[in-house]
Structures are given as C-alpha cells and as structure tokens.
JSON list of C-alpha atoms in Angstrom, two decimals:
[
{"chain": "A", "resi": 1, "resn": "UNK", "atom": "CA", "xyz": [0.00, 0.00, 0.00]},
{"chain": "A", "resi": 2, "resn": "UNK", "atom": "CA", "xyz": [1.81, 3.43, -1.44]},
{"chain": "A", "resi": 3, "resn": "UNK", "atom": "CA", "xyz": [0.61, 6.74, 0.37]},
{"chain": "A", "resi": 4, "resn": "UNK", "atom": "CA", "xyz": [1.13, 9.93, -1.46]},
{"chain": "A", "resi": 5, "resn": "UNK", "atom": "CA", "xyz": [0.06, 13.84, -0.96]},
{"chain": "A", "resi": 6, "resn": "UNK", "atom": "CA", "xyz": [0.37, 16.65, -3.09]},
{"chain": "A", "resi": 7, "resn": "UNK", "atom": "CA", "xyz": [2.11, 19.94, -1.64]},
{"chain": "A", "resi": 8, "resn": "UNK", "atom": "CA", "xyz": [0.50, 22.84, -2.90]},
{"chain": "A", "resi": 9, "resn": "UNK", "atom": "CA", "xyz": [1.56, 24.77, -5.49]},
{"chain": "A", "resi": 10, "resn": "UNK", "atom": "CA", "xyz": [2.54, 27.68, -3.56]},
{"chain": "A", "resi": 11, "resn": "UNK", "atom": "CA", "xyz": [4.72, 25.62, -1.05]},
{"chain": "A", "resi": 12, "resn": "UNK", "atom": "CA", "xyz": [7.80, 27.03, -2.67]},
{"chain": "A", "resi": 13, "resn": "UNK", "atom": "CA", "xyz": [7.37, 29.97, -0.75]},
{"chain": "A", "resi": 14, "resn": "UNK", "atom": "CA", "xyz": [7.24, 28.31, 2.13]},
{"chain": "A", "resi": 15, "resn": "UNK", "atom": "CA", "xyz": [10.66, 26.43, 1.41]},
{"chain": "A", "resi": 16, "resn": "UNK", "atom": "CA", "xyz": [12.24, 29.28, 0.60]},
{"chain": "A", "resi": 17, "resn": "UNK", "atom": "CA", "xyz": [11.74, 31.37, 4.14]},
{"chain": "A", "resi": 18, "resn": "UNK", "atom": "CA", "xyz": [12.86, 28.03, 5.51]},
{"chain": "A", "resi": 19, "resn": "UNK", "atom": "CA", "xyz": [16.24, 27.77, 3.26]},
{"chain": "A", "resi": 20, "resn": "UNK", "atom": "CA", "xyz": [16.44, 31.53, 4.21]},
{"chain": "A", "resi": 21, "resn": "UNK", "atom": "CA", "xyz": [17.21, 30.94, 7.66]},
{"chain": "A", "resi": 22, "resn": "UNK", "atom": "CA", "xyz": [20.36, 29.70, 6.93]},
{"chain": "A", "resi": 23, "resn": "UNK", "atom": "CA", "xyz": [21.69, 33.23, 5.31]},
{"chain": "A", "resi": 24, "resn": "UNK", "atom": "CA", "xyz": [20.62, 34.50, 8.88]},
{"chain": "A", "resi": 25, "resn": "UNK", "atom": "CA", "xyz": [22.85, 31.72, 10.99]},
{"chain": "A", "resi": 26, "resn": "UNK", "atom": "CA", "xyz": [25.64, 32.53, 8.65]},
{"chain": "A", "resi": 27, "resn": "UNK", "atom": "CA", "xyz": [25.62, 36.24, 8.96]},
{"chain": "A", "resi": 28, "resn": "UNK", "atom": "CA", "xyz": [25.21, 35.89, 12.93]},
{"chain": "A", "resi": 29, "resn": "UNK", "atom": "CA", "xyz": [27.98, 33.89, 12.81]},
{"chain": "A", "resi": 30, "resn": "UNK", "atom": "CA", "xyz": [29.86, 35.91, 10.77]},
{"chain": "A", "resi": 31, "resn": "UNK", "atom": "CA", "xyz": [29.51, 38.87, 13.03]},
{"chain": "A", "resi": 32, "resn": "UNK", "atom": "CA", "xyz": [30.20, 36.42, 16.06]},
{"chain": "A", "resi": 33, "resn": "UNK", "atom": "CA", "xyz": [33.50, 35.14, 14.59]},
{"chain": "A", "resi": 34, "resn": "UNK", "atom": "CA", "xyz": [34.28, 39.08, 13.49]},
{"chain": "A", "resi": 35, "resn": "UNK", "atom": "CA", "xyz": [34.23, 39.90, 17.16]},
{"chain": "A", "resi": 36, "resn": "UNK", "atom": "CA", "xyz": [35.95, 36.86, 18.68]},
{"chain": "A", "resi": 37, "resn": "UNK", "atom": "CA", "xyz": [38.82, 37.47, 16.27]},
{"chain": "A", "resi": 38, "resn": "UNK", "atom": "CA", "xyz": [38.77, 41.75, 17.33]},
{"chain": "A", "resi": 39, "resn": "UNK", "atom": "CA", "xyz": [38.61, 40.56, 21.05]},
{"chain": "A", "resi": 40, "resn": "UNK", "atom": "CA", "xyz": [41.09, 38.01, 20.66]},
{"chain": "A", "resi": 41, "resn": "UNK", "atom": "CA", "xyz": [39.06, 35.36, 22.28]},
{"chain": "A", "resi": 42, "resn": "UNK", "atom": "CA", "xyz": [40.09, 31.73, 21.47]},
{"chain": "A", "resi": 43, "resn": "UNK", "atom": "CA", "xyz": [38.62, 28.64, 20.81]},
{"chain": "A", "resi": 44, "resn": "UNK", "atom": "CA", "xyz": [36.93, 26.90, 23.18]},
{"chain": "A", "resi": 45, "resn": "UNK", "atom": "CA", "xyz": [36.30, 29.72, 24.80]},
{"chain": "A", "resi": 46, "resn": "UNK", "atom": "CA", "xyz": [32.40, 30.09, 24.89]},
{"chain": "A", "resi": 47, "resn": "UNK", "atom": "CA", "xyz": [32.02, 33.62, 26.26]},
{"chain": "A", "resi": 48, "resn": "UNK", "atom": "CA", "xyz": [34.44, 36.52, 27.43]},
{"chain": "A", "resi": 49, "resn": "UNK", "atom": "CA", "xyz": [35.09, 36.76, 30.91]},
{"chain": "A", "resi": 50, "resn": "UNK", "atom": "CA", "xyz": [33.76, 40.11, 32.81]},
{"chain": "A", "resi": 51, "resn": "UNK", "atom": "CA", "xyz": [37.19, 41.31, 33.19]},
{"chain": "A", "resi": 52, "resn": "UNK", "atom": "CA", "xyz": [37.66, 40.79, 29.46]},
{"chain": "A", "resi": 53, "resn": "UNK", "atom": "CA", "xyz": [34.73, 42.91, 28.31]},
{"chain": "A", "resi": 54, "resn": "UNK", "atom": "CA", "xyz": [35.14, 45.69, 30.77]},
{"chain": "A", "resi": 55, "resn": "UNK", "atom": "CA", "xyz": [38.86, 45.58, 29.18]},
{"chain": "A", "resi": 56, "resn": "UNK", "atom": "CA", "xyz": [37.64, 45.40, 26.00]},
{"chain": "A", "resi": 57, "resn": "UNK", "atom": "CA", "xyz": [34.35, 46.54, 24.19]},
{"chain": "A", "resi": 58, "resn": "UNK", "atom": "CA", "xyz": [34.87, 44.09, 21.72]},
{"chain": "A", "resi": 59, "resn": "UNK", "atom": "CA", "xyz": [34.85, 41.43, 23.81]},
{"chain": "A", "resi": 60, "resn": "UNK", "atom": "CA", "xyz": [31.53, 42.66, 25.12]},
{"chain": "A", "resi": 61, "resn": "UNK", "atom": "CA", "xyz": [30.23, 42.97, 21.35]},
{"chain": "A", "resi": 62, "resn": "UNK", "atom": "CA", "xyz": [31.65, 39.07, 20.90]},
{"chain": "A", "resi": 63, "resn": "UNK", "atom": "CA", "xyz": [29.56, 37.98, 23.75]},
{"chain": "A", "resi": 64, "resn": "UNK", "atom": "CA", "xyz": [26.30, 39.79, 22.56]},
{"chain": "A", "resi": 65, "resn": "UNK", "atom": "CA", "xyz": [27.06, 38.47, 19.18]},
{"chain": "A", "resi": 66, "resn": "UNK", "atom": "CA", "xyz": [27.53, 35.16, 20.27]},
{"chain": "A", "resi": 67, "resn": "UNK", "atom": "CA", "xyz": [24.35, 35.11, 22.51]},
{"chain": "A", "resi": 68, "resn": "UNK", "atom": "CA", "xyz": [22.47, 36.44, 19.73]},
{"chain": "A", "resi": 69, "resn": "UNK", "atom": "CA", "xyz": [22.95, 33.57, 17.50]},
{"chain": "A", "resi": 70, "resn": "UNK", "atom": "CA", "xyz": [22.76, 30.96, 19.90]},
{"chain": "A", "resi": 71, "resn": "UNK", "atom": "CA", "xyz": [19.07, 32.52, 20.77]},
{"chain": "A", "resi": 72, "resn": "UNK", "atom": "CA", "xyz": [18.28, 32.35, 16.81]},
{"chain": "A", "resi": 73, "resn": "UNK", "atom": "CA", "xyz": [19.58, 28.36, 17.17]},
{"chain": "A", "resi": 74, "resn": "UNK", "atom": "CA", "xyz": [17.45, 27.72, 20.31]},
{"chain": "A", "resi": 75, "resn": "UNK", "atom": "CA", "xyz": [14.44, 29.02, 18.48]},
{"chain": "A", "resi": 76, "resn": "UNK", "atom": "CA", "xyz": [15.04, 27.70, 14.66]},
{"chain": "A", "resi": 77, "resn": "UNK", "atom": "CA", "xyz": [14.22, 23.94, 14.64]},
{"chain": "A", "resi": 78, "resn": "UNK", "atom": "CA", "xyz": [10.64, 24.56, 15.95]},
{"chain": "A", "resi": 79, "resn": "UNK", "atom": "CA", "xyz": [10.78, 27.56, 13.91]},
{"chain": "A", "resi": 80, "resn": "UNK", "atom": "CA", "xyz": [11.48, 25.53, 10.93]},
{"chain": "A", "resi": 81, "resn": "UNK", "atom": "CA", "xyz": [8.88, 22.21, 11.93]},
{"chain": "A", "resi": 82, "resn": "UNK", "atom": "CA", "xyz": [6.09, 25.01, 12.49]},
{"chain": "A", "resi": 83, "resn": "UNK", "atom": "CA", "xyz": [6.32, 26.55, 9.22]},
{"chain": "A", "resi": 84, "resn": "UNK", "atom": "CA", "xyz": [6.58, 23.14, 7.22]},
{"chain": "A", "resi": 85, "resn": "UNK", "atom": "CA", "xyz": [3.87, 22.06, 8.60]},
{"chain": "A", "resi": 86, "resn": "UNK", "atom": "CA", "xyz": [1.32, 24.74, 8.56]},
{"chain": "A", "resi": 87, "resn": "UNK", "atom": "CA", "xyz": [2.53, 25.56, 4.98]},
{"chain": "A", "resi": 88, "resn": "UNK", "atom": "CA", "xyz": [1.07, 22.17, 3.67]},
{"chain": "A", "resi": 89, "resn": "UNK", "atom": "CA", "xyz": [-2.53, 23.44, 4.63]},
{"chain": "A", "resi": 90, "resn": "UNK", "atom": "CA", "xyz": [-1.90, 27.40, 4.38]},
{"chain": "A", "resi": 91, "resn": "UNK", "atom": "CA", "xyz": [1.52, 28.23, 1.94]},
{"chain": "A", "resi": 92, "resn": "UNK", "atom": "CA", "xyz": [1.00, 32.00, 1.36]},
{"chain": "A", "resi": 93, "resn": "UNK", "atom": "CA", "xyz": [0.16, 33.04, 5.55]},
{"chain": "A", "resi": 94, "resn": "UNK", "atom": "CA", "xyz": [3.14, 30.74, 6.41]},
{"chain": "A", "resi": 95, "resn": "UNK", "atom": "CA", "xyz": [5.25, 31.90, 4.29]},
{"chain": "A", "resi": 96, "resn": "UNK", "atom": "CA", "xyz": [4.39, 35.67, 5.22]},
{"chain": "A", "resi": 97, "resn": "UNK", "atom": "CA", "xyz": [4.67, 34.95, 8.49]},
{"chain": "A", "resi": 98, "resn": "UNK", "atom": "CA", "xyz": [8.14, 33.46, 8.85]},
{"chain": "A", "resi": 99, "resn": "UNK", "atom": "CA", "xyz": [9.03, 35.96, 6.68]},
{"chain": "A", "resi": 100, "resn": "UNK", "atom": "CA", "xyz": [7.66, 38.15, 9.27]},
{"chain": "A", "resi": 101, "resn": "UNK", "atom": "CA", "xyz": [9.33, 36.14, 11.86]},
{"chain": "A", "resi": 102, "resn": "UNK", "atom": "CA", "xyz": [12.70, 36.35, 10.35]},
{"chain": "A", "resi": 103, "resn": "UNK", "atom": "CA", "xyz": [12.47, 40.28, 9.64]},
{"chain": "A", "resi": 104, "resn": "UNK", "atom": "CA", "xyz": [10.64, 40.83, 13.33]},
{"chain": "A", "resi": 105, "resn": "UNK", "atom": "CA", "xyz": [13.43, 38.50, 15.00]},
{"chain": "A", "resi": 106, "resn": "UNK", "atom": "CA", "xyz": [14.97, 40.56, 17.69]},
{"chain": "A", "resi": 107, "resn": "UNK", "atom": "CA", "xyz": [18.88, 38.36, 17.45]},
{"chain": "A", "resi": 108, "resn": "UNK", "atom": "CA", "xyz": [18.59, 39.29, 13.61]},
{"chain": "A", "resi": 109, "resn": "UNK", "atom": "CA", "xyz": [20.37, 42.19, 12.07]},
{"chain": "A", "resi": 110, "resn": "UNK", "atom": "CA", "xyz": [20.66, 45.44, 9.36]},
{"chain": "A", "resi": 111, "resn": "UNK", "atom": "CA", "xyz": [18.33, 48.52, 10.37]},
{"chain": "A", "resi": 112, "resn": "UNK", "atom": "CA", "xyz": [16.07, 48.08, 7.53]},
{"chain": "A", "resi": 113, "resn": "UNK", "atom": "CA", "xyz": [15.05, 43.96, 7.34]},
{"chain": "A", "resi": 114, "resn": "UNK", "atom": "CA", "xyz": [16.92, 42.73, 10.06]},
{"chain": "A", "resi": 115, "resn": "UNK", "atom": "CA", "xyz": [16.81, 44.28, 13.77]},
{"chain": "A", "resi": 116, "resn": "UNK", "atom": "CA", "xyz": [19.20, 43.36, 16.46]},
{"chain": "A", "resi": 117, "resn": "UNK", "atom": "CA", "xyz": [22.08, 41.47, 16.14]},
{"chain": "A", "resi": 118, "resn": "UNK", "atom": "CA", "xyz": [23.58, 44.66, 14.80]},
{"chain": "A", "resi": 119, "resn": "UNK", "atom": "CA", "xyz": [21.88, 46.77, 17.95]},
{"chain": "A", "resi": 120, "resn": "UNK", "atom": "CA", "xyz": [22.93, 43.69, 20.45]},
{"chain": "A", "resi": 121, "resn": "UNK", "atom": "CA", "xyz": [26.35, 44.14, 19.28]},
{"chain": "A", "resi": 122, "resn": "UNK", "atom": "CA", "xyz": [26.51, 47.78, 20.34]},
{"chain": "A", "resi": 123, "resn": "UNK", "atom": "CA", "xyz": [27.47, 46.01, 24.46]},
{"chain": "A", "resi": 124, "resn": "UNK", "atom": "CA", "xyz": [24.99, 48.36, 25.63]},
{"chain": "A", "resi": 125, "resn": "UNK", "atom": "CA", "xyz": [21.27, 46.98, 26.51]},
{"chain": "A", "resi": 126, "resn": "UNK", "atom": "CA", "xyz": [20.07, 50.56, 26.97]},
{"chain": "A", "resi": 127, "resn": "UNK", "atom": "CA", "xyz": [20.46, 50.83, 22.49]},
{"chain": "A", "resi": 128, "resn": "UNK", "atom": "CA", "xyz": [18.65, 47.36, 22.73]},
{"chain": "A", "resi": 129, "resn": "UNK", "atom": "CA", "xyz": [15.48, 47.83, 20.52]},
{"chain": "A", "resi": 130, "resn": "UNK", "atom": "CA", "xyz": [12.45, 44.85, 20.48]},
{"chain": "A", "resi": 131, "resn": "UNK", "atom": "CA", "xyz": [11.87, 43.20, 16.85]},
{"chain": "A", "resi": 132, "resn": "UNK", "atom": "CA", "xyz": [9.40, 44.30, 14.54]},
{"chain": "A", "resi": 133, "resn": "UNK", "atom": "CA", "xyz": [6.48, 42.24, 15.68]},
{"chain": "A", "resi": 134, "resn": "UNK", "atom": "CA", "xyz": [7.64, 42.77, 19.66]}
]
C-alpha cells in the first residue's frame, strides 16, 4: 500500500523562508567570529570573561554576538517544523509569516530587514530595541 500527498503549489514559498534561515545563521555567525577574532578570544572559549569585556568593548560585542545567535539556534528547529507544517494546509500566511518572523526576530540584524544582532552588538542593553512584531 503506497501513500502519497500533493504539496500545494505555492509551497515554494514556504521552502524558501525556511532555506532563508540559513543566510541568517551565517551572517550571525559571521559577526560572532568578526568579534571573537577583534577581542582576541580563542577557541573553546564560549564567552568573554567580565574582566575581558570591561577591558575590552569588543569582547563585550563578541559575547552579545555570540548570545544572539545561539538565541536564533534555540528558536530555529521549531521555527522551521512550524512553518513546514502549517505551509502544507496554508503556503502563502506561512510563508508571510516566517518571513515576518525572520524580519521581526529581535537576534537578527541590518536597520532596515533585520533588527538586532547589529543593535545587540553595540554592548549596551540601553540601544537594545524589540523586533518588529515585539
């Protein structure tokens, strides 16, 4: 006995927010390496050490960096399972809505479509702005 569905025809969409998330953990982890490397933080090394960001604002921007991507990785795999799944019955509001998610993600980045990564980086939580949809 053989079992087969049809996605629908608009499920593209939805695959390509998913696949889209992965330009996101790159350039978060772009920006965290960037950091590490200014701070002079080595490997395994998780986070810098109080001393080392009051020494050094870098190392404070490393650590915000860093925590900002590892929030984005906490979050993405039910991220991802959600929007698979509800794009089978609805493709176009899934798709616009983890769009929306990865735009109104507060760890993202870029003033325009991506909001704080970039701000998080800054070391100071008073510049520390809520996402889009926050």
């Amino acid at each position: 006995m053989s079992v087969s569905f049809t996605l629908p025809t608009n499920y593209a969409l939805v695959a390509a927010v998913g696949l889209s998330t992965s330009f996101l953990s790159a350039y978060q982890s772009i920006l965290s390496i960037r950091y590490r490397i200014k701070a002079k933080i080595r490997h395994p090394q998780y986070y810098a050490e109080l001393k080392q960001t009051q020494e050094d604002p870098n190392a404070l921007k490393f650590n915000c960096a860093q925590r900002a991507h590892e929030n984005t990785l906490e979050h993405l795999p039910i991220f991802l399972v959600t929007l698979a799944w509800s794009g089978i019955r609805y493709p176009l509001t899934s798709s616009a809505l983890g769009f929306s998610w990865i735009i109104g993600n507060p760890e993202l980045s870029t003033h325009v479509a991506m909001s704080l990564t970039t701000w998080e980086t800054v070391g100071d939580g008073s510049e520390r702005q809520s996402g889009l949809l926050d």
